[in-house]
mmCIF file with all atom_site columns, C-alpha atoms and ligand atoms in Angstrom:
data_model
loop_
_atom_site.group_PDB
_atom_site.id
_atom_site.type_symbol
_atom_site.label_atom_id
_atom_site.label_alt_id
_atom_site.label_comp_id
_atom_site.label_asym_id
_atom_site.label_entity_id
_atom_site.label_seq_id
_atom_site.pdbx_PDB_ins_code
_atom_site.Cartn_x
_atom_site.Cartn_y
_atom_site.Cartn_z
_atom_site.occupancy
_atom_site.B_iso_or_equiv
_atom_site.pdbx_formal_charge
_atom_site.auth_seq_id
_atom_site.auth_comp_id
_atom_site.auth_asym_id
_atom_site.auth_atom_id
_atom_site.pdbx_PDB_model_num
ATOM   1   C  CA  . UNK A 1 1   ? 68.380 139.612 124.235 1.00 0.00 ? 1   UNK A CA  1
ATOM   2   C  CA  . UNK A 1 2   ? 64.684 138.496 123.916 1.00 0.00 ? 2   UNK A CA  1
ATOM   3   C  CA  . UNK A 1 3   ? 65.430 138.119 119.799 1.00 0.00 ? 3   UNK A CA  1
ATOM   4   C  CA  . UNK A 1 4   ? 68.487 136.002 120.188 1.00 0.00 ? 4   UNK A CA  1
ATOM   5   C  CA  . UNK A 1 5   ? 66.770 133.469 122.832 1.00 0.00 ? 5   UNK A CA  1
ATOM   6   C  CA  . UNK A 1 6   ? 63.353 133.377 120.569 1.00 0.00 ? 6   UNK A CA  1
ATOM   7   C  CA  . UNK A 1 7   ? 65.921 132.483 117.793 1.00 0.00 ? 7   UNK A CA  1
ATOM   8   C  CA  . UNK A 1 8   ? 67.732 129.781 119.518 1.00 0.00 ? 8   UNK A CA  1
ATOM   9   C  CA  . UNK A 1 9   ? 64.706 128.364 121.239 1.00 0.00 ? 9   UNK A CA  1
ATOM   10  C  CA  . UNK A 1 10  ? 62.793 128.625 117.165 1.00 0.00 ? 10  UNK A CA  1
ATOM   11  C  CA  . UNK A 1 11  ? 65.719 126.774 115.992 1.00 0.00 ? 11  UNK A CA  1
ATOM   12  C  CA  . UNK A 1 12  ? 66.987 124.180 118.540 1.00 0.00 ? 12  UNK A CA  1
ATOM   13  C  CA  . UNK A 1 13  ? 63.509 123.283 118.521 1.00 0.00 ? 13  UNK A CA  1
ATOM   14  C  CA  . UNK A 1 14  ? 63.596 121.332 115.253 1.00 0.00 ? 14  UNK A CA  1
ATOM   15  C  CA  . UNK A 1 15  ? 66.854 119.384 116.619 1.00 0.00 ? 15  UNK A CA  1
ATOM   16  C  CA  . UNK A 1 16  ? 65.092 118.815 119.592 1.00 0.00 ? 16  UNK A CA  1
ATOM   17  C  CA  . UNK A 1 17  ? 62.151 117.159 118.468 1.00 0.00 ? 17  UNK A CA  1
ATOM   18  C  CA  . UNK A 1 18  ? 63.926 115.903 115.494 1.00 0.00 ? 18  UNK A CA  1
ATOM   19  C  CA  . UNK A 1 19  ? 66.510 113.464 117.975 1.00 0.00 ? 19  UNK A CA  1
ATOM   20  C  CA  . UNK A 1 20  ? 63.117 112.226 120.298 1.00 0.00 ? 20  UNK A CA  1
ATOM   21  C  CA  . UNK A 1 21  ? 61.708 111.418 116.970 1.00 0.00 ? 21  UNK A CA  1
ATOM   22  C  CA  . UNK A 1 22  ? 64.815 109.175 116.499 1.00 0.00 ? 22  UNK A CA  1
ATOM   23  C  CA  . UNK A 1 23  ? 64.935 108.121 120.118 1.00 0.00 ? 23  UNK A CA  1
ATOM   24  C  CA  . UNK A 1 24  ? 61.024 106.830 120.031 1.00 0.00 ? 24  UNK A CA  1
ATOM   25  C  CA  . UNK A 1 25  ? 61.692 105.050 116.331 1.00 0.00 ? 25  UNK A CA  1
ATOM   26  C  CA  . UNK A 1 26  ? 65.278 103.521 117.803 1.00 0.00 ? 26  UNK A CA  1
ATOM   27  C  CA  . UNK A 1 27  ? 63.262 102.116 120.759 1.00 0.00 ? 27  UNK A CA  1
ATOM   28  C  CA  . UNK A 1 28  ? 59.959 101.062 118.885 1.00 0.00 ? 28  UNK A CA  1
ATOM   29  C  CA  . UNK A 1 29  ? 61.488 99.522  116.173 1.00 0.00 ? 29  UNK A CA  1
ATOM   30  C  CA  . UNK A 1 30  ? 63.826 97.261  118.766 1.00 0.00 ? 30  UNK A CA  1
ATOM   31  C  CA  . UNK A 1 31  ? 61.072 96.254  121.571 1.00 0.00 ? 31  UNK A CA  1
ATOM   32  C  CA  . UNK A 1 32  ? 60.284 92.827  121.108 1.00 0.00 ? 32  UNK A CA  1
ATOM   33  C  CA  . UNK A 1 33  ? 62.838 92.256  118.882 1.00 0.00 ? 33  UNK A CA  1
ATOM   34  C  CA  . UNK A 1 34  ? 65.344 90.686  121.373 1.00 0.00 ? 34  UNK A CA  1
ATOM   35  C  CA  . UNK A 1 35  ? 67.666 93.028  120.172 1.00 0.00 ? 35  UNK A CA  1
ATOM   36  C  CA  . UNK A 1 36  ? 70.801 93.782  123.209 1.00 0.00 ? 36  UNK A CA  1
ATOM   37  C  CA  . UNK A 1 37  ? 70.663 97.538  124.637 1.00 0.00 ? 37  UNK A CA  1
ATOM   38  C  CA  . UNK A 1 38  ? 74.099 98.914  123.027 1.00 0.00 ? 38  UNK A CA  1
ATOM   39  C  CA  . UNK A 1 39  ? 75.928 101.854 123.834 1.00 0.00 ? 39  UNK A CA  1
ATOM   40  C  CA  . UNK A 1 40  ? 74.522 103.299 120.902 1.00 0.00 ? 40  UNK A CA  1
ATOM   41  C  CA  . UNK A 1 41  ? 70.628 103.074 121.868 1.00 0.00 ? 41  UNK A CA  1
ATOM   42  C  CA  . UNK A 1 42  ? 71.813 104.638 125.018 1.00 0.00 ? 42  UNK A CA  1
ATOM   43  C  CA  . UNK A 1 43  ? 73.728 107.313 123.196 1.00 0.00 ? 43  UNK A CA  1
ATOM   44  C  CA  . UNK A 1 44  ? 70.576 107.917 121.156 1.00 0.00 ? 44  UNK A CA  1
ATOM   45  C  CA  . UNK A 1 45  ? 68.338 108.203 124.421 1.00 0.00 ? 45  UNK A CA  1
ATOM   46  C  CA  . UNK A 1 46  ? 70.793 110.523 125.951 1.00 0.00 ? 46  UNK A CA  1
ATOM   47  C  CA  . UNK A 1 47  ? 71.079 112.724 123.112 1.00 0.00 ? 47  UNK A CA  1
ATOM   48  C  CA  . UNK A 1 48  ? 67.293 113.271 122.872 1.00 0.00 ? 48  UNK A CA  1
ATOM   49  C  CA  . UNK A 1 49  ? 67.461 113.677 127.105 1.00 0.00 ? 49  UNK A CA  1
ATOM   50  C  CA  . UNK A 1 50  ? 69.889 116.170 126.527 1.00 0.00 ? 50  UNK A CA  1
ATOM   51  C  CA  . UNK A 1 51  ? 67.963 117.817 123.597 1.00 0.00 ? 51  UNK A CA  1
ATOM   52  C  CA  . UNK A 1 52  ? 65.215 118.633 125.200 1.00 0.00 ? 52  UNK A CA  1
ATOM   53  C  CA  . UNK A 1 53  ? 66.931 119.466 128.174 1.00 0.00 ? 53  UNK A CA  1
ATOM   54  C  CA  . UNK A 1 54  ? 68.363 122.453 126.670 1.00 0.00 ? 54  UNK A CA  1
ATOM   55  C  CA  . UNK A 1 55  ? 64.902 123.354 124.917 1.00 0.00 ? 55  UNK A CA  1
ATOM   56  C  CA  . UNK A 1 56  ? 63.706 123.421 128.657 1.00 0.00 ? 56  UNK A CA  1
ATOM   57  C  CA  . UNK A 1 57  ? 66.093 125.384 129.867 1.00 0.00 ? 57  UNK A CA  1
ATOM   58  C  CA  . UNK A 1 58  ? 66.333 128.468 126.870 1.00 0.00 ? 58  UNK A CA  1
ATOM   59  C  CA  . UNK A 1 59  ? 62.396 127.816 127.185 1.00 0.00 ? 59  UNK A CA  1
ATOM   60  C  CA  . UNK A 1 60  ? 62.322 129.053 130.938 1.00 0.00 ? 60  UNK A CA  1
ATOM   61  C  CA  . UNK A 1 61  ? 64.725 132.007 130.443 1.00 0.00 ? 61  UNK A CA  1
ATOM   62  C  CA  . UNK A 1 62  ? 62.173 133.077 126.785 1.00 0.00 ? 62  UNK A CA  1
ATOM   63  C  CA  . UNK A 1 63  ? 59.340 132.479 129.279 1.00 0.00 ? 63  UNK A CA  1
ATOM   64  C  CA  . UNK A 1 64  ? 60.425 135.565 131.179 1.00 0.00 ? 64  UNK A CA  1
ATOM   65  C  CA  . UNK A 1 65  ? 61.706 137.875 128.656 1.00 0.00 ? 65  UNK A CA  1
ATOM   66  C  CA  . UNK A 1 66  ? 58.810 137.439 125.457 1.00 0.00 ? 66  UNK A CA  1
ATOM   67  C  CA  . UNK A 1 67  ? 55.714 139.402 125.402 1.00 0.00 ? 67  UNK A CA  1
ATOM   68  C  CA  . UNK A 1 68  ? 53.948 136.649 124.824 1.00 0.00 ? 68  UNK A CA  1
ATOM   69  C  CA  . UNK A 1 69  ? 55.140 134.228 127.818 1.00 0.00 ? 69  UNK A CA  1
ATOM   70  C  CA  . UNK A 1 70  ? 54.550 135.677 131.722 1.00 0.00 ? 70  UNK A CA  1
ATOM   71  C  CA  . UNK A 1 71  ? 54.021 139.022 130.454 1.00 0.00 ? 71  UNK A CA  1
ATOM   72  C  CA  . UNK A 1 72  ? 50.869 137.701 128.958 1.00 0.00 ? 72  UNK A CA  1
ATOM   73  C  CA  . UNK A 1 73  ? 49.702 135.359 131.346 1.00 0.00 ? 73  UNK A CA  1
ATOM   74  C  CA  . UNK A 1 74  ? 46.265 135.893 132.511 1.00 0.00 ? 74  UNK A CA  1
ATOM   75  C  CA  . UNK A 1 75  ? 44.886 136.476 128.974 1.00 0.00 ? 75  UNK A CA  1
ATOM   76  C  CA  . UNK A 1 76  ? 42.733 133.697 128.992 1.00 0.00 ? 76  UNK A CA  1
ATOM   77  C  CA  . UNK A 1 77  ? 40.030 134.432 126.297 1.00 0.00 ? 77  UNK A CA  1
ATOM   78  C  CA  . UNK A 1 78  ? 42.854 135.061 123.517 1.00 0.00 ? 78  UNK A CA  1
ATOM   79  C  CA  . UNK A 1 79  ? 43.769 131.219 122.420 1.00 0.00 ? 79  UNK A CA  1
ATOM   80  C  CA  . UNK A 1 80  ? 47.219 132.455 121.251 1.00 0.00 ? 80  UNK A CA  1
ATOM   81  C  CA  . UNK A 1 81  ? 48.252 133.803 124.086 1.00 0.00 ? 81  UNK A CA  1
ATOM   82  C  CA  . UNK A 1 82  ? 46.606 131.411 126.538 1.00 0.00 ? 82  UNK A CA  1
ATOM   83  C  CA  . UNK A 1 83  ? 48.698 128.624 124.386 1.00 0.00 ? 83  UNK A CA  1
ATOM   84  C  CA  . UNK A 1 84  ? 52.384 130.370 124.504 1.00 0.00 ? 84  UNK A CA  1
ATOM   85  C  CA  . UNK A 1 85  ? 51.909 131.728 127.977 1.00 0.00 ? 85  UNK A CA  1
ATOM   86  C  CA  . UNK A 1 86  ? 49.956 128.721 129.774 1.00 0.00 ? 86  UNK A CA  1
ATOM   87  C  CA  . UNK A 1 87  ? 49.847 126.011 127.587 1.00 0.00 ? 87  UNK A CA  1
ATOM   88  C  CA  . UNK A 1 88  ? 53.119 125.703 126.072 1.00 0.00 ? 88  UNK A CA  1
ATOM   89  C  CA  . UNK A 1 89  ? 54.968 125.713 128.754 1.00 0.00 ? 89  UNK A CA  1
ATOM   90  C  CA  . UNK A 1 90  ? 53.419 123.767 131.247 1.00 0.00 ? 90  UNK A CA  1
ATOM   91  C  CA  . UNK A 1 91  ? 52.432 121.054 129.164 1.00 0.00 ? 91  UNK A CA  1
ATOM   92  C  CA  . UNK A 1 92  ? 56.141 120.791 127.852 1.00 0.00 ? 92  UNK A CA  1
ATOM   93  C  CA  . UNK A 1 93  ? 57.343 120.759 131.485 1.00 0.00 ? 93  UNK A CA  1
ATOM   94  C  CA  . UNK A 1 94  ? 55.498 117.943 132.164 1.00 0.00 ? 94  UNK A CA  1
ATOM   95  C  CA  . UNK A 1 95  ? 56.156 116.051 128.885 1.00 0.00 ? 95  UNK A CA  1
ATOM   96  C  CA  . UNK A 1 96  ? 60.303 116.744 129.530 1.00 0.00 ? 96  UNK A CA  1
ATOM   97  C  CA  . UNK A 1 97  ? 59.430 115.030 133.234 1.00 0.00 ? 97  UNK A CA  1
ATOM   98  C  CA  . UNK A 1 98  ? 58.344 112.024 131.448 1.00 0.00 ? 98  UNK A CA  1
ATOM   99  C  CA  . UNK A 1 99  ? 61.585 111.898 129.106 1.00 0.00 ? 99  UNK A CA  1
ATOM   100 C  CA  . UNK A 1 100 ? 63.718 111.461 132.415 1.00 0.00 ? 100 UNK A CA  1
ATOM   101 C  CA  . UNK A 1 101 ? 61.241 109.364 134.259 1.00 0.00 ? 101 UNK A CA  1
ATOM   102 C  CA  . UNK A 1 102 ? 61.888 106.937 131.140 1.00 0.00 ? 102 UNK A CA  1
ATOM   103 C  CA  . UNK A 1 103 ? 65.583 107.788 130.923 1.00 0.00 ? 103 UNK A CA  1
ATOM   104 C  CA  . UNK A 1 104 ? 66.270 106.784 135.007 1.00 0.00 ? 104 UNK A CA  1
ATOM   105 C  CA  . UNK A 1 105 ? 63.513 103.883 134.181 1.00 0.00 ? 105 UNK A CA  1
ATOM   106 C  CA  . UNK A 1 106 ? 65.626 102.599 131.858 1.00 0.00 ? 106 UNK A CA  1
ATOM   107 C  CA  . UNK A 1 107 ? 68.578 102.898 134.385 1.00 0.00 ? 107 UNK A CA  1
ATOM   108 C  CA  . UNK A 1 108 ? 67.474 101.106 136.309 1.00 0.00 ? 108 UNK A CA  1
ATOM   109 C  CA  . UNK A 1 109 ? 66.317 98.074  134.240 1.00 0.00 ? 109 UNK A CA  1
ATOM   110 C  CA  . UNK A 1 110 ? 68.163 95.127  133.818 1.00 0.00 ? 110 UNK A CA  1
ATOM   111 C  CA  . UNK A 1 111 ? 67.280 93.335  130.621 1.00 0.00 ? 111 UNK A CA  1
ATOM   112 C  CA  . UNK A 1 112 ? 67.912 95.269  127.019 1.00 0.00 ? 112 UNK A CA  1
ATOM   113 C  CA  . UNK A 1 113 ? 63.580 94.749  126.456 1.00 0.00 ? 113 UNK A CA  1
ATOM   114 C  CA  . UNK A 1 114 ? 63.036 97.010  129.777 1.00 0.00 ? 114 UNK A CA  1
ATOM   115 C  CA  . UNK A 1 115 ? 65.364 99.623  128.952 1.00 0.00 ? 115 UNK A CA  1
ATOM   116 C  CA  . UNK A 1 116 ? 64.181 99.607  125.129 1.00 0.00 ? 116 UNK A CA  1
ATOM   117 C  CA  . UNK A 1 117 ? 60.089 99.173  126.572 1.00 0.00 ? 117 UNK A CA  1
ATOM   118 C  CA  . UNK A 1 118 ? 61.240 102.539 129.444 1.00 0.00 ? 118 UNK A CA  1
ATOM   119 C  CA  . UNK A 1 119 ? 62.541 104.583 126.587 1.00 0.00 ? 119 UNK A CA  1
ATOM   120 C  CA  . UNK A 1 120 ? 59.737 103.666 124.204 1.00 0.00 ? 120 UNK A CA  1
ATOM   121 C  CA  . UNK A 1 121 ? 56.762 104.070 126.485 1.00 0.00 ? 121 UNK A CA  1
ATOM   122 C  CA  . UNK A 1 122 ? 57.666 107.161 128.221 1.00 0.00 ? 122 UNK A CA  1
ATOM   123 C  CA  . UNK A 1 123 ? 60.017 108.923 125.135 1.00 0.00 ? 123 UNK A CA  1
ATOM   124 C  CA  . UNK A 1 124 ? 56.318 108.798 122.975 1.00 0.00 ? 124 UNK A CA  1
ATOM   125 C  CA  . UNK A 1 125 ? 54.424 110.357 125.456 1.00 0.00 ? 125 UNK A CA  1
ATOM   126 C  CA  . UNK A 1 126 ? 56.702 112.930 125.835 1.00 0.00 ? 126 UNK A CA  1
ATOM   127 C  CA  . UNK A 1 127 ? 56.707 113.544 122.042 1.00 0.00 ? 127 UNK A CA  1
ATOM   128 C  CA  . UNK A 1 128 ? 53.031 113.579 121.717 1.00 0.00 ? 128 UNK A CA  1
ATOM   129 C  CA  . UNK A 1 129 ? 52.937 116.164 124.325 1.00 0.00 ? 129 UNK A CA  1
ATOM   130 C  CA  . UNK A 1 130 ? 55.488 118.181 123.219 1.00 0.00 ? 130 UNK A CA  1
ATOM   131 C  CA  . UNK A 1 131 ? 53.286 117.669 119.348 1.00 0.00 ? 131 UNK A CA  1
ATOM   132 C  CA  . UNK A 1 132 ? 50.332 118.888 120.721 1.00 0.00 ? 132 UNK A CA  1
ATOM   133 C  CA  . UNK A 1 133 ? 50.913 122.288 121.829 1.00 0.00 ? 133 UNK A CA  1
ATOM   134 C  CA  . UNK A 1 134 ? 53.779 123.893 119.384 1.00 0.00 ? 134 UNK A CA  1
ATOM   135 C  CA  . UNK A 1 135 ? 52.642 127.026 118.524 1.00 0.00 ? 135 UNK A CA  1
ATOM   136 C  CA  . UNK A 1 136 ? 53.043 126.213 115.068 1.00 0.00 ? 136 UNK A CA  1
ATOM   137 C  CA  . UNK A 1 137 ? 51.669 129.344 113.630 1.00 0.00 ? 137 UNK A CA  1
ATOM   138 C  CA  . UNK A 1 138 ? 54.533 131.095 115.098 1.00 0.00 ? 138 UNK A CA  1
ATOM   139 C  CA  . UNK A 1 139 ? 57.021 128.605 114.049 1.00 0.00 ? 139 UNK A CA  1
ATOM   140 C  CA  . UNK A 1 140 ? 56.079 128.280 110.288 1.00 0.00 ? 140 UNK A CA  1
HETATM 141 C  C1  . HEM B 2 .   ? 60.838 120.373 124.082 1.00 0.00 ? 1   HEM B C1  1
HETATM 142 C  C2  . HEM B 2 .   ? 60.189 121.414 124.554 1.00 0.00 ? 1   HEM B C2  1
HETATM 143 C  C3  . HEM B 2 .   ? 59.837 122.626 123.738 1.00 0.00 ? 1   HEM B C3  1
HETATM 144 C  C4  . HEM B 2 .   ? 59.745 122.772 122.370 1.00 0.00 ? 1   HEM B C4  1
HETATM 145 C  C5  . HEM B 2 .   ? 59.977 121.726 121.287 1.00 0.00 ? 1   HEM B C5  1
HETATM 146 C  C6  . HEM B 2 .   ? 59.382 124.157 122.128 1.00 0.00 ? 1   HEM B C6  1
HETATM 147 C  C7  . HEM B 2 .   ? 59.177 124.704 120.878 1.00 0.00 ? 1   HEM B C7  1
HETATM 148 C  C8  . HEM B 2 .   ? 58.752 126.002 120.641 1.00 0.00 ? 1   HEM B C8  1
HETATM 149 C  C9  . HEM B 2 .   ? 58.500 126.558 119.347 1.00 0.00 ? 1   HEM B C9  1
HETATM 150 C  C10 . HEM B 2 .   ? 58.714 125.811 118.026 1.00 0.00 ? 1   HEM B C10 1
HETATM 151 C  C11 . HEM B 2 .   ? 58.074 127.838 119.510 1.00 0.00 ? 1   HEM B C11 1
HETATM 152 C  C12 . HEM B 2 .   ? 57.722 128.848 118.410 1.00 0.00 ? 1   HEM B C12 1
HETATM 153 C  C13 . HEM B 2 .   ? 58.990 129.607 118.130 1.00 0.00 ? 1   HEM B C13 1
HETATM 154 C  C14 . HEM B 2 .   ? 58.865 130.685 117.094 1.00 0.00 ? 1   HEM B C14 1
HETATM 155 O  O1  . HEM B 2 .   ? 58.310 131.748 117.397 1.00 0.00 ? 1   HEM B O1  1
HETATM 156 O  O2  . HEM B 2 .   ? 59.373 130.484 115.975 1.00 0.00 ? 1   HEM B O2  1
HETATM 157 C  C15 . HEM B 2 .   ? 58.042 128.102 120.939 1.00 0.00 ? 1   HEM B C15 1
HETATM 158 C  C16 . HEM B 2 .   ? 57.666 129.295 121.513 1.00 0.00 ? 1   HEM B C16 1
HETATM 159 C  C17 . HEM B 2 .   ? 57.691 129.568 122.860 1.00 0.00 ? 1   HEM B C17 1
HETATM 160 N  N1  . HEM B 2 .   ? 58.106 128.698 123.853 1.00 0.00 ? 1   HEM B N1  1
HETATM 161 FE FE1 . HEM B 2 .   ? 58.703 126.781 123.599 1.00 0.00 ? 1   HEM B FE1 1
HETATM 162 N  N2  . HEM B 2 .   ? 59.268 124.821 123.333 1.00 0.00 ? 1   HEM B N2  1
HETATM 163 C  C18 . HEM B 2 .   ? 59.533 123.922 124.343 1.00 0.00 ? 1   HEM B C18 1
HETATM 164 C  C19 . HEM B 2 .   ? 59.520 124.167 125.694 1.00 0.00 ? 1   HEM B C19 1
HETATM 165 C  C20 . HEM B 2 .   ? 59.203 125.384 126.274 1.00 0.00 ? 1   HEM B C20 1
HETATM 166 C  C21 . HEM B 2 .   ? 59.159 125.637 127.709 1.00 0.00 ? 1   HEM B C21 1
HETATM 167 C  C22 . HEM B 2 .   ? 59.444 124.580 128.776 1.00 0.00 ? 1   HEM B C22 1
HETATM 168 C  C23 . HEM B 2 .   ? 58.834 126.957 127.874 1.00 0.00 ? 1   HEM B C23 1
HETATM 169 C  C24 . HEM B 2 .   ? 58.656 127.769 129.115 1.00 0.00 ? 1   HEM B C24 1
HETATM 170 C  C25 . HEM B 2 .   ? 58.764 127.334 130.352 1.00 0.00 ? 1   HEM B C25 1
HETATM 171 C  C26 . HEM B 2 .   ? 58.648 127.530 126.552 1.00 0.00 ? 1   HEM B C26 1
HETATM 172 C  C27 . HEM B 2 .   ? 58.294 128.831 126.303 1.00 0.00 ? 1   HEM B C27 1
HETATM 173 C  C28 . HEM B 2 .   ? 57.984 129.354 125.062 1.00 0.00 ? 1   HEM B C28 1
HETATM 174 C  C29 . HEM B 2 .   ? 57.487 130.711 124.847 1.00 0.00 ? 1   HEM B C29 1
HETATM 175 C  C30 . HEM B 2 .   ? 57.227 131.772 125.915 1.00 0.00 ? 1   HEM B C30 1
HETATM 176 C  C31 . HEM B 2 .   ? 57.303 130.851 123.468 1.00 0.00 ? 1   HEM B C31 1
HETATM 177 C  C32 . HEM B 2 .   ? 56.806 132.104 122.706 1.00 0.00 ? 1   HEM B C32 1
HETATM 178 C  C33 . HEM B 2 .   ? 58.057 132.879 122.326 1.00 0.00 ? 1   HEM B C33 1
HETATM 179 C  C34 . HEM B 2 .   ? 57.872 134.101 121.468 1.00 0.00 ? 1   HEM B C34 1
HETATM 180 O  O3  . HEM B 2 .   ? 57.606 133.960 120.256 1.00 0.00 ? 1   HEM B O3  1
HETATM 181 O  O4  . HEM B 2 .   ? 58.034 135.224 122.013 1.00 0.00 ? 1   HEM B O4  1
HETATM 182 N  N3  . HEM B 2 .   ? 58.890 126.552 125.619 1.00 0.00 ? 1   HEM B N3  1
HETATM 183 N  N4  . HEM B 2 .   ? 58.461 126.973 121.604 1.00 0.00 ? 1   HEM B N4  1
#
């Protein structure tokens, strides 16, 4: 059980980031551009909502099941540990929050530059989040 969800949660996460990546560029590059907010951008947003979404999700159940998530909570002097069990999580919590503030942001906005400026602002923050604490000496 605990392999199978550190395997899917390893592996999704390179979609994952991989579709905000796309979602952040998409929005970026059309800001300011004048461009009209097609059914595609929002398929692209959505995707990356979705995405991470599931990441969150598989994340809370691994949370509960690895070694290194509740079971080692409290281990504050071990960087690691403090990272996959504190860290990690609640920083990624937070960063997903900001994905669907900027996904009902751009809802509710009615010209294509607010949707694309909701997405852009809020999708990137997310990311950068979500960048800064991967335990990427687990992952590679
Ligand atoms: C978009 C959000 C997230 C991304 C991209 C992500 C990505 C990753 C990656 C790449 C690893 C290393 C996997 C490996 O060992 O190969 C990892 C580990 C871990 N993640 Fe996440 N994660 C996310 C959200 C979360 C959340 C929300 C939680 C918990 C609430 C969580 C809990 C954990 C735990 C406990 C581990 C250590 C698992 C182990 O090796 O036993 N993650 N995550």
């Amino acid at each position: 059980m605990y392999e199978l969800i550190q395997k899917f949660h390893s592996g999704w996460a390179y979609l994952a980031i991989l579709v905000l990546v796309i979602a952040v560029i998409n929005s970026f590059s059309a800001k300011g551009s004048n461009k009209e907010f097609t059914a595609k951008d929002r398929k692209i947003a959505l995707f990356a909502l979705i995405g991470t979404h599931i990441q969150l999700l598989v994340g809370l159940i691994l949370y509960f099941v690895s070694p290194l998530g509740s079971a080692a909570f409290g281990q504050m002097k071990e960087a690691s540990l403090r990272l996959t069990s504190l860290e990690h999580p609640l920083i990624n919590i937070i960063a997903i929050a900001l994905i669907t503030v900027g996904w009902s942001k751009h809802k509710k906005a009615i010209s294509s530059e607010a949707k694309f400026k909701s997405i852009a602002v809020f999708y990137a923050l997310g990311l950068v989040l979500i960048l800064s604490r991967i335990p990427w000496s687990l992952w590679f």
